[in-house]
Amino acid sequence: MTKGQFIRIGFVIFLELIVAVPLVAFYYFDSLLSFIFTFAASGVSLFLVLILVIIDLVKYSRTKSRADLKPAYAALIIAIIFGIPVLVIHCQKLSPSILYCSGDDLQNEINVNLRKNGTCEIICYGLGSVTSRCNYQRHDSVIEIKKNYFDSLIISNYLVVRPIGKEAGPGDSLILYQVDDRLKRIPSSTSFIVHSRKPLGKR
């Protein structure tokens, strides 16, 4: 393999990383701005990779030397290596919901969606929809959010499901509170009305 081919393969790895990294980040933080950035970065990078592959194919059609196809083969293999984990991450969104609830702080509506596979979606509706995702663990009726780095309305890593109080709407029977590490409700924190649920026993 020539020095030029090594350089092209390195450039392809760089371009495909530019595609893969924003796609992974887009799973954890989904907004209009992140969508535009991901679409633009991925589109430009994939276009450049395609141009490089076409150049190799044209060169191969002239020389009939398989050595000229090595960068194209490398591009395909690298795309598969990067693509599989990205696909696996995004497939987590297909897991069924076991607890879905909503809250309102008068300025923003926020929904919390817990999925069966241990992932949590926090969806905030303000000027636009922003979805952040993290992992959680259940301990009876206590829900521990493992990572919470996006939404200011979720100020605690602990949520607890309790029977409905005066804050509920008609027909609802449970509410989700934000609590501290001693399971005491945090004053002035947003609470969430439970709309659909399954038993939250120990995992």
Short mmCIF file of N, CA and C in Angstrom, two decimals, residues 29-199:
data_model
loop_
_atom_site.label_atom_id
_atom_site.label_comp_id
_atom_site.label_asym_id
_atom_site.label_seq_id
_atom_site.Cartn_x
_atom_site.Cartn_y
_atom_site.Cartn_z
N PHE A 29 -28.89 13.94 22.95
CA PHE A 29 -29.44 15.30 23.00
C PHE A 29 -30.02 15.62 21.63
N ASP A 30 -31.35 15.57 21.55
CA ASP A 30 -32.07 15.69 20.29
C ASP A 30 -32.82 17.02 20.26
N SER A 31 -32.35 17.93 19.43
CA SER A 31 -33.02 19.22 19.27
C SER A 31 -32.90 19.64 17.81
N LEU A 32 -33.56 20.73 17.45
CA LEU A 32 -33.50 21.22 16.07
C LEU A 32 -32.08 21.62 15.71
N LEU A 33 -31.39 22.30 16.63
CA LEU A 33 -30.02 22.73 16.35
C LEU A 33 -29.09 21.54 16.18
N SER A 34 -29.21 20.54 17.06
CA SER A 34 -28.35 19.35 16.94
C SER A 34 -28.68 18.57 15.67
N PHE A 35 -29.96 18.57 15.26
CA PHE A 35 -30.34 17.90 14.02
C PHE A 35 -29.69 18.58 12.82
N ILE A 36 -29.74 19.92 12.78
CA ILE A 36 -29.15 20.65 11.66
C ILE A 36 -27.64 20.39 11.60
N PHE A 37 -26.97 20.45 12.77
CA PHE A 37 -25.53 20.23 12.80
C PHE A 37 -25.20 18.81 12.36
N THR A 38 -25.93 17.82 12.88
CA THR A 38 -25.68 16.42 12.53
C THR A 38 -25.91 16.17 11.05
N PHE A 39 -27.01 16.73 10.52
CA PHE A 39 -27.34 16.55 9.10
C PHE A 39 -26.26 17.18 8.21
N ALA A 40 -25.82 18.39 8.57
CA ALA A 40 -24.82 19.08 7.76
C ALA A 40 -23.48 18.37 7.81
N ALA A 41 -23.03 18.02 9.02
CA ALA A 41 -21.72 17.37 9.16
C ALA A 41 -21.71 16.01 8.48
N SER A 42 -22.78 15.24 8.68
CA SER A 42 -22.85 13.91 8.08
C SER A 42 -22.94 14.00 6.56
N GLY A 43 -23.75 14.94 6.07
CA GLY A 43 -23.92 15.08 4.62
C GLY A 43 -22.62 15.44 3.93
N VAL A 44 -21.89 16.43 4.46
CA VAL A 44 -20.63 16.85 3.85
C VAL A 44 -19.60 15.73 3.91
N SER A 45 -19.51 15.06 5.07
CA SER A 45 -18.51 14.00 5.24
C SER A 45 -18.79 12.82 4.32
N LEU A 46 -20.05 12.40 4.26
CA LEU A 46 -20.40 11.27 3.40
C LEU A 46 -20.19 11.61 1.93
N PHE A 47 -20.44 12.86 1.55
CA PHE A 47 -20.20 13.29 0.17
C PHE A 47 -18.73 13.19 -0.17
N LEU A 48 -17.84 13.64 0.74
CA LEU A 48 -16.41 13.57 0.49
C LEU A 48 -15.92 12.12 0.42
N VAL A 49 -16.46 11.26 1.32
CA VAL A 49 -16.10 9.84 1.26
C VAL A 49 -16.52 9.24 -0.07
N LEU A 50 -17.72 9.58 -0.52
CA LEU A 50 -18.22 9.06 -1.80
C LEU A 50 -17.33 9.50 -2.95
N ILE A 51 -16.88 10.75 -2.94
CA ILE A 51 -15.99 11.24 -3.99
C ILE A 51 -14.69 10.45 -4.01
N LEU A 52 -14.13 10.19 -2.81
CA LEU A 52 -12.88 9.43 -2.73
C LEU A 52 -13.07 8.01 -3.25
N VAL A 53 -14.19 7.39 -2.93
CA VAL A 53 -14.46 6.03 -3.41
C VAL A 53 -14.62 6.03 -4.92
N ILE A 54 -15.31 7.01 -5.46
CA ILE A 54 -15.49 7.09 -6.93
C ILE A 54 -14.14 7.26 -7.62
N ILE A 55 -13.26 8.07 -7.03
CA ILE A 55 -11.92 8.25 -7.60
C ILE A 55 -11.19 6.91 -7.66
N ASP A 56 -11.28 6.13 -6.57
CA ASP A 56 -10.61 4.83 -6.54
C ASP A 56 -11.21 3.88 -7.58
N LEU A 57 -12.54 3.89 -7.73
CA LEU A 57 -13.19 3.02 -8.72
C LEU A 57 -12.81 3.41 -10.14
N VAL A 58 -12.73 4.69 -10.41
CA VAL A 58 -12.31 5.15 -11.74
C VAL A 58 -10.87 4.72 -12.02
N LYS A 59 -10.01 4.88 -11.00
CA LYS A 59 -8.61 4.47 -11.15
C LYS A 59 -8.51 2.97 -11.38
N TYR A 60 -9.35 2.18 -10.67
CA TYR A 60 -9.32 0.73 -10.84
C TYR A 60 -9.79 0.34 -12.24
N SER A 61 -10.79 1.06 -12.76
CA SER A 61 -11.30 0.74 -14.11
C SER A 61 -10.23 0.93 -15.18
N ARG A 62 -9.24 1.76 -14.89
CA ARG A 62 -8.17 2.02 -15.85
C ARG A 62 -7.02 1.05 -15.67
N THR A 63 -6.65 0.78 -14.42
CA THR A 63 -5.46 -0.04 -14.16
C THR A 63 -5.78 -1.52 -13.95
N LYS A 64 -7.03 -1.81 -13.52
CA LYS A 64 -7.44 -3.18 -13.17
C LYS A 64 -6.59 -3.76 -12.04
N SER A 65 -6.01 -2.90 -11.24
CA SER A 65 -5.20 -3.34 -10.10
C SER A 65 -6.05 -3.28 -8.83
N ARG A 66 -6.17 -4.42 -8.15
CA ARG A 66 -6.96 -4.45 -6.93
C ARG A 66 -6.38 -3.58 -5.83
N ALA A 67 -5.11 -3.28 -5.93
CA ALA A 67 -4.48 -2.42 -4.93
C ALA A 67 -5.14 -1.04 -4.90
N ASP A 68 -5.66 -0.63 -6.05
CA ASP A 68 -6.31 0.68 -6.11
C ASP A 68 -7.65 0.70 -5.38
N LEU A 69 -8.18 -0.48 -5.05
CA LEU A 69 -9.47 -0.56 -4.35
C LEU A 69 -9.31 -0.63 -2.83
N LYS A 70 -8.06 -0.71 -2.36
CA LYS A 70 -7.85 -0.84 -0.91
C LYS A 70 -8.46 0.31 -0.10
N PRO A 71 -8.30 1.57 -0.52
CA PRO A 71 -8.96 2.65 0.24
C PRO A 71 -10.49 2.51 0.24
N ALA A 72 -11.07 2.06 -0.88
CA ALA A 72 -12.52 1.88 -0.94
C ALA A 72 -12.96 0.76 0.00
N TYR A 73 -12.20 -0.36 0.01
CA TYR A 73 -12.51 -1.44 0.96
C TYR A 73 -12.40 -0.95 2.40
N ALA A 74 -11.36 -0.18 2.67
CA ALA A 74 -11.15 0.35 4.02
C ALA A 74 -12.32 1.25 4.42
N ALA A 75 -12.79 2.08 3.49
CA ALA A 75 -13.93 2.96 3.78
C ALA A 75 -15.16 2.16 4.16
N LEU A 76 -15.41 1.05 3.43
CA LEU A 76 -16.57 0.21 3.72
C LEU A 76 -16.45 -0.47 5.08
N ILE A 77 -15.27 -1.02 5.37
CA ILE A 77 -15.06 -1.72 6.65
C ILE A 77 -15.19 -0.74 7.82
N ILE A 78 -14.60 0.44 7.68
CA ILE A 78 -14.67 1.44 8.75
C ILE A 78 -16.11 1.89 8.97
N ALA A 79 -16.86 2.06 7.86
CA ALA A 79 -18.26 2.46 7.97
C ALA A 79 -19.06 1.42 8.74
N ILE A 80 -18.78 0.13 8.51
CA ILE A 80 -19.48 -0.94 9.23
C ILE A 80 -19.10 -0.92 10.71
N ILE A 81 -17.79 -0.75 10.99
CA ILE A 81 -17.32 -0.73 12.38
C ILE A 81 -17.96 0.41 13.16
N PHE A 82 -18.04 1.59 12.55
CA PHE A 82 -18.65 2.74 13.21
C PHE A 82 -20.17 2.66 13.21
N GLY A 83 -20.73 2.08 12.14
CA GLY A 83 -22.18 2.09 11.97
C GLY A 83 -22.92 1.17 12.92
N ILE A 84 -22.33 0.00 13.23
CA ILE A 84 -23.03 -0.97 14.09
C ILE A 84 -23.32 -0.40 15.48
N PRO A 85 -22.32 0.16 16.20
CA PRO A 85 -22.66 0.71 17.53
C PRO A 85 -23.62 1.89 17.46
N VAL A 86 -23.53 2.71 16.41
CA VAL A 86 -24.48 3.83 16.26
C VAL A 86 -25.90 3.29 16.09
N LEU A 87 -26.04 2.24 15.27
CA LEU A 87 -27.35 1.63 15.06
C LEU A 87 -27.89 1.01 16.34
N VAL A 88 -27.03 0.34 17.09
CA VAL A 88 -27.45 -0.29 18.35
C VAL A 88 -27.94 0.76 19.33
N ILE A 89 -27.22 1.89 19.42
CA ILE A 89 -27.62 2.96 20.33
C ILE A 89 -28.99 3.51 19.96
N HIS A 90 -29.21 3.77 18.68
CA HIS A 90 -30.48 4.36 18.26
C HIS A 90 -31.63 3.36 18.34
N CYS A 91 -31.34 2.07 18.28
CA CYS A 91 -32.39 1.05 18.41
C CYS A 91 -32.97 1.02 19.83
N GLN A 92 -32.26 1.61 20.79
CA GLN A 92 -32.79 1.66 22.16
C GLN A 92 -34.09 2.45 22.23
N LYS A 93 -34.31 3.34 21.26
CA LYS A 93 -35.54 4.13 21.23
C LYS A 93 -36.77 3.28 20.90
N LEU A 94 -36.54 2.05 20.43
CA LEU A 94 -37.65 1.16 20.07
C LEU A 94 -38.17 0.37 21.26
N SER A 95 -37.45 0.43 22.40
CA SER A 95 -37.89 -0.31 23.58
C SER A 95 -39.24 0.24 24.07
N PRO A 96 -40.16 -0.64 24.50
CA PRO A 96 -41.48 -0.17 24.94
C PRO A 96 -41.42 0.70 26.20
N SER A 97 -42.34 1.64 26.29
CA SER A 97 -42.43 2.52 27.44
C SER A 97 -43.13 1.82 28.60
N ILE A 98 -42.61 1.99 29.82
CA ILE A 98 -43.27 1.42 31.00
C ILE A 98 -43.83 2.50 31.92
N LEU A 99 -43.38 3.76 31.72
CA LEU A 99 -43.91 4.85 32.54
C LEU A 99 -43.79 6.14 31.73
N TYR A 100 -44.93 6.79 31.52
CA TYR A 100 -44.94 8.03 30.76
C TYR A 100 -45.71 9.07 31.56
N CYS A 101 -45.10 10.22 31.80
CA CYS A 101 -45.75 11.25 32.61
C CYS A 101 -45.35 12.63 32.12
N SER A 102 -46.12 13.64 32.51
CA SER A 102 -45.89 14.99 32.03
C SER A 102 -46.03 15.99 33.17
N GLY A 103 -45.31 17.09 33.04
CA GLY A 103 -45.39 18.18 34.01
C GLY A 103 -45.39 19.50 33.28
N ASP A 104 -45.68 20.58 33.99
CA ASP A 104 -45.74 21.90 33.38
C ASP A 104 -45.28 22.93 34.39
N ASP A 105 -44.26 23.74 33.99
CA ASP A 105 -43.80 24.81 34.89
C ASP A 105 -44.27 26.18 34.41
N LEU A 106 -45.35 26.22 33.63
CA LEU A 106 -45.99 27.42 33.08
C LEU A 106 -45.25 27.98 31.87
N GLN A 107 -43.94 27.79 31.80
CA GLN A 107 -43.18 28.27 30.65
C GLN A 107 -42.81 27.14 29.70
N ASN A 108 -42.58 25.97 30.24
CA ASN A 108 -42.19 24.82 29.44
C ASN A 108 -42.95 23.58 29.89
N GLU A 109 -43.40 22.81 28.94
CA GLU A 109 -43.97 21.51 29.26
C GLU A 109 -42.85 20.48 29.17
N ILE A 110 -42.82 19.56 30.12
CA ILE A 110 -41.76 18.55 30.13
C ILE A 110 -42.38 17.18 30.36
N ASN A 111 -41.98 16.22 29.56
CA ASN A 111 -42.44 14.84 29.68
C ASN A 111 -41.27 13.94 30.07
N VAL A 112 -41.58 12.93 30.85
CA VAL A 112 -40.58 11.93 31.23
C VAL A 112 -41.09 10.57 30.75
N ASN A 113 -40.26 9.87 29.99
CA ASN A 113 -40.64 8.58 29.44
C ASN A 113 -39.60 7.54 29.82
N LEU A 114 -39.97 6.58 30.66
CA LEU A 114 -39.06 5.51 31.07
C LEU A 114 -39.33 4.28 30.21
N ARG A 115 -38.27 3.74 29.63
CA ARG A 115 -38.41 2.58 28.76
C ARG A 115 -37.94 1.30 29.47
N LYS A 116 -38.40 0.20 28.93
CA LYS A 116 -38.16 -1.11 29.55
C LYS A 116 -36.68 -1.46 29.61
N ASN A 117 -35.89 -0.97 28.66
CA ASN A 117 -34.47 -1.33 28.60
C ASN A 117 -33.59 -0.50 29.53
N GLY A 118 -34.20 0.32 30.40
CA GLY A 118 -33.43 1.10 31.36
C GLY A 118 -32.98 2.45 30.86
N THR A 119 -33.57 2.94 29.76
CA THR A 119 -33.27 4.27 29.28
C THR A 119 -34.42 5.21 29.59
N CYS A 120 -34.08 6.47 29.75
CA CYS A 120 -35.06 7.50 30.12
C CYS A 120 -35.00 8.63 29.11
N GLU A 121 -36.16 9.09 28.67
CA GLU A 121 -36.25 10.24 27.78
C GLU A 121 -36.86 11.41 28.54
N ILE A 122 -36.20 12.56 28.48
CA ILE A 122 -36.73 13.79 29.07
C ILE A 122 -37.00 14.76 27.92
N ILE A 123 -38.27 15.04 27.68
CA ILE A 123 -38.67 15.82 26.52
C ILE A 123 -39.22 17.16 26.99
N CYS A 124 -38.58 18.24 26.57
CA CYS A 124 -38.98 19.58 27.00
C CYS A 124 -39.53 20.35 25.80
N TYR A 125 -40.71 20.93 25.97
CA TYR A 125 -41.35 21.73 24.92
C TYR A 125 -41.35 23.19 25.35
N GLY A 126 -40.53 23.99 24.69
CA GLY A 126 -40.52 25.43 24.92
C GLY A 126 -40.76 26.10 23.59
N LEU A 127 -39.73 26.80 23.09
CA LEU A 127 -39.80 27.32 21.73
C LEU A 127 -39.69 26.21 20.71
N GLY A 128 -39.12 25.09 21.12
CA GLY A 128 -39.01 23.92 20.28
C GLY A 128 -38.88 22.69 21.15
N SER A 129 -38.94 21.53 20.54
CA SER A 129 -38.84 20.29 21.30
C SER A 129 -37.37 19.92 21.48
N VAL A 130 -36.98 19.62 22.73
CA VAL A 130 -35.63 19.17 23.04
C VAL A 130 -35.74 17.87 23.82
N THR A 131 -35.11 16.82 23.32
CA THR A 131 -35.15 15.52 23.98
C THR A 131 -33.75 15.13 24.44
N SER A 132 -33.60 14.85 25.72
CA SER A 132 -32.34 14.32 26.24
C SER A 132 -32.59 12.91 26.77
N ARG A 133 -31.58 12.06 26.66
CA ARG A 133 -31.73 10.67 27.06
C ARG A 133 -30.63 10.29 28.03
N CYS A 134 -30.97 9.41 28.96
CA CYS A 134 -30.01 8.94 29.95
C CYS A 134 -30.44 7.55 30.41
N ASN A 135 -29.71 6.99 31.36
CA ASN A 135 -30.06 5.69 31.93
C ASN A 135 -30.66 5.86 33.32
N TYR A 136 -31.42 4.87 33.74
CA TYR A 136 -32.01 4.92 35.07
C TYR A 136 -32.03 3.52 35.67
N GLN A 137 -32.20 3.49 37.00
CA GLN A 137 -32.41 2.23 37.72
C GLN A 137 -33.64 2.38 38.59
N ARG A 138 -34.37 1.28 38.77
CA ARG A 138 -35.56 1.30 39.61
C ARG A 138 -35.29 0.57 40.91
N HIS A 139 -35.74 1.15 42.00
CA HIS A 139 -35.67 0.53 43.32
C HIS A 139 -37.08 0.65 43.92
N ASP A 140 -37.90 -0.37 43.69
CA ASP A 140 -39.33 -0.30 44.04
C ASP A 140 -39.95 0.92 43.34
N SER A 141 -40.49 1.86 44.11
CA SER A 141 -41.13 3.02 43.48
C SER A 141 -40.16 4.17 43.26
N VAL A 142 -38.88 3.99 43.66
CA VAL A 142 -37.88 5.05 43.50
C VAL A 142 -37.14 4.84 42.18
N ILE A 143 -36.99 5.91 41.43
CA ILE A 143 -36.30 5.87 40.14
C ILE A 143 -35.05 6.73 40.25
N GLU A 144 -33.90 6.14 40.03
CA GLU A 144 -32.64 6.87 40.08
C GLU A 144 -32.14 7.12 38.66
N ILE A 145 -32.07 8.39 38.29
CA ILE A 145 -31.55 8.77 36.98
C ILE A 145 -30.03 8.81 37.06
N LYS A 146 -29.36 8.05 36.23
CA LYS A 146 -27.91 7.90 36.34
C LYS A 146 -27.16 9.12 35.80
N LYS A 147 -27.69 9.72 34.75
CA LYS A 147 -27.03 10.90 34.19
C LYS A 147 -28.10 11.92 33.85
N ASN A 148 -27.94 13.11 34.35
CA ASN A 148 -28.92 14.16 34.11
C ASN A 148 -28.16 15.45 33.87
N TYR A 149 -27.85 15.72 32.59
CA TYR A 149 -27.00 16.87 32.34
C TYR A 149 -27.61 17.88 31.39
N PHE A 150 -28.91 17.80 31.12
CA PHE A 150 -29.45 18.70 30.11
C PHE A 150 -30.57 19.60 30.60
N ASP A 151 -31.54 19.05 31.28
CA ASP A 151 -32.75 19.82 31.51
C ASP A 151 -32.81 20.43 32.89
N SER A 152 -33.03 21.75 32.94
CA SER A 152 -33.04 22.47 34.21
C SER A 152 -34.29 22.16 35.03
N LEU A 153 -35.34 21.62 34.41
CA LEU A 153 -36.55 21.30 35.16
C LEU A 153 -36.40 20.03 35.99
N ILE A 154 -35.47 19.17 35.61
CA ILE A 154 -35.14 17.98 36.41
C ILE A 154 -33.92 18.35 37.25
N ILE A 155 -34.15 18.66 38.52
CA ILE A 155 -33.06 19.14 39.37
C ILE A 155 -32.53 18.07 40.31
N SER A 156 -33.14 16.87 40.27
CA SER A 156 -32.72 15.79 41.16
C SER A 156 -32.45 14.53 40.34
N ASN A 157 -31.58 13.69 40.86
CA ASN A 157 -31.34 12.39 40.25
C ASN A 157 -32.29 11.32 40.77
N TYR A 158 -33.20 11.71 41.66
CA TYR A 158 -34.13 10.74 42.25
C TYR A 158 -35.57 11.19 42.00
N LEU A 159 -36.37 10.25 41.51
CA LEU A 159 -37.80 10.46 41.30
C LEU A 159 -38.54 9.36 42.04
N VAL A 160 -39.73 9.68 42.54
CA VAL A 160 -40.48 8.66 43.26
C VAL A 160 -41.94 8.72 42.82
N VAL A 161 -42.54 7.55 42.65
CA VAL A 161 -43.95 7.44 42.29
C VAL A 161 -44.77 7.32 43.57
N ARG A 162 -45.72 8.21 43.74
CA ARG A 162 -46.57 8.20 44.94
C ARG A 162 -48.03 8.38 44.55
N PRO A 163 -48.94 7.98 45.44
CA PRO A 163 -50.36 8.20 45.15
C PRO A 163 -50.65 9.68 44.92
N ILE A 164 -51.68 9.90 44.13
CA ILE A 164 -51.99 11.24 43.69
C ILE A 164 -52.38 12.15 44.86
N GLY A 165 -52.03 13.43 44.73
CA GLY A 165 -52.45 14.41 45.72
C GLY A 165 -53.33 15.45 45.07
N LYS A 166 -53.25 16.65 45.57
CA LYS A 166 -54.12 17.70 45.07
C LYS A 166 -53.67 18.24 43.71
N GLU A 167 -52.47 17.85 43.29
CA GLU A 167 -51.95 18.42 42.05
C GLU A 167 -52.43 17.66 40.82
N ALA A 168 -53.16 16.61 40.99
CA ALA A 168 -53.49 15.74 39.86
C ALA A 168 -54.71 16.22 39.11
N GLY A 169 -54.82 15.74 37.89
CA GLY A 169 -56.02 15.97 37.11
C GLY A 169 -57.00 14.83 37.29
N PRO A 170 -58.21 14.97 36.81
CA PRO A 170 -59.22 13.93 36.97
C PRO A 170 -58.80 12.63 36.31
N GLY A 171 -59.04 11.54 36.98
CA GLY A 171 -58.77 10.22 36.41
C GLY A 171 -57.37 9.72 36.62
N ASP A 172 -56.46 10.54 37.11
CA ASP A 172 -55.09 10.10 37.36
C ASP A 172 -54.97 9.59 38.79
N SER A 173 -54.10 8.60 38.98
CA SER A 173 -53.99 7.99 40.30
C SER A 173 -52.59 8.08 40.89
N LEU A 174 -51.60 8.39 40.07
CA LEU A 174 -50.22 8.47 40.56
C LEU A 174 -49.56 9.76 40.08
N ILE A 175 -48.56 10.18 40.84
CA ILE A 175 -47.78 11.36 40.46
C ILE A 175 -46.31 11.07 40.71
N LEU A 176 -45.46 11.64 39.90
CA LEU A 176 -44.01 11.44 40.00
C LEU A 176 -43.39 12.71 40.58
N TYR A 177 -42.74 12.56 41.75
CA TYR A 177 -42.12 13.69 42.43
C TYR A 177 -40.61 13.63 42.28
N GLN A 178 -39.98 14.80 42.34
CA GLN A 178 -38.53 14.88 42.47
C GLN A 178 -38.19 14.92 43.96
N VAL A 179 -37.28 14.05 44.38
CA VAL A 179 -36.94 13.95 45.80
C VAL A 179 -35.43 14.02 45.97
N ASP A 180 -35.00 14.29 47.22
CA ASP A 180 -33.57 14.29 47.50
C ASP A 180 -33.11 12.88 47.85
N ASP A 181 -31.86 12.74 48.28
CA ASP A 181 -31.33 11.40 48.56
C ASP A 181 -31.94 10.77 49.81
N ARG A 182 -32.72 11.56 50.58
CA ARG A 182 -33.45 11.01 51.73
C ARG A 182 -34.92 10.77 51.39
N LEU A 183 -35.22 10.87 50.09
CA LEU A 183 -36.57 10.63 49.55
C LEU A 183 -37.59 11.66 50.06
N LYS A 184 -37.11 12.85 50.37
CA LYS A 184 -38.00 13.95 50.74
C LYS A 184 -38.24 14.81 49.50
N ARG A 185 -39.49 15.18 49.30
CA ARG A 185 -39.81 15.96 48.13
C ARG A 185 -39.08 17.30 48.15
N ILE A 186 -38.54 17.69 46.98
CA ILE A 186 -37.82 18.95 46.86
C ILE A 186 -38.82 20.08 46.63
N PRO A 187 -38.86 21.05 47.50
CA PRO A 187 -39.83 22.15 47.36
C PRO A 187 -39.66 22.88 46.03
N SER A 188 -40.78 23.27 45.44
CA SER A 188 -40.81 24.06 44.19
C SER A 188 -40.30 23.30 42.98
N SER A 189 -40.02 22.01 43.11
CA SER A 189 -39.60 21.23 41.94
C SER A 189 -40.82 20.82 41.12
N THR A 190 -40.59 20.60 39.83
CA THR A 190 -41.68 20.18 38.95
C THR A 190 -42.09 18.75 39.26
N SER A 191 -43.38 18.53 39.37
CA SER A 191 -43.91 17.16 39.54
C SER A 191 -44.59 16.74 38.25
N PHE A 192 -44.82 15.43 38.11
CA PHE A 192 -45.27 14.88 36.84
C PHE A 192 -46.48 13.97 37.04
N ILE A 193 -47.53 14.22 36.28
CA ILE A 193 -48.71 13.37 36.33
C ILE A 193 -48.46 12.12 35.49
N VAL A 194 -48.71 10.95 36.06
CA VAL A 194 -48.50 9.67 35.36
C VAL A 194 -49.70 9.39 34.48
N HIS A 195 -49.45 9.18 33.19
CA HIS A 195 -50.52 8.91 32.24
C HIS A 195 -50.63 7.43 31.87
N SER A 196 -49.50 6.74 31.83
CA SER A 196 -49.51 5.30 31.55
C SER A 196 -48.38 4.67 32.34
N ARG A 197 -48.60 3.44 32.77
CA ARG A 197 -47.60 2.82 33.63
C ARG A 197 -47.71 1.31 33.59
N LYS A 198 -46.64 0.66 34.03
CA LYS A 198 -46.61 -0.76 34.34
C LYS A 198 -45.99 -0.88 35.72
N PRO A 199 -46.14 -2.02 36.40
CA PRO A 199 -45.60 -2.15 37.76
C PRO A 199 -44.10 -1.83 37.79
#
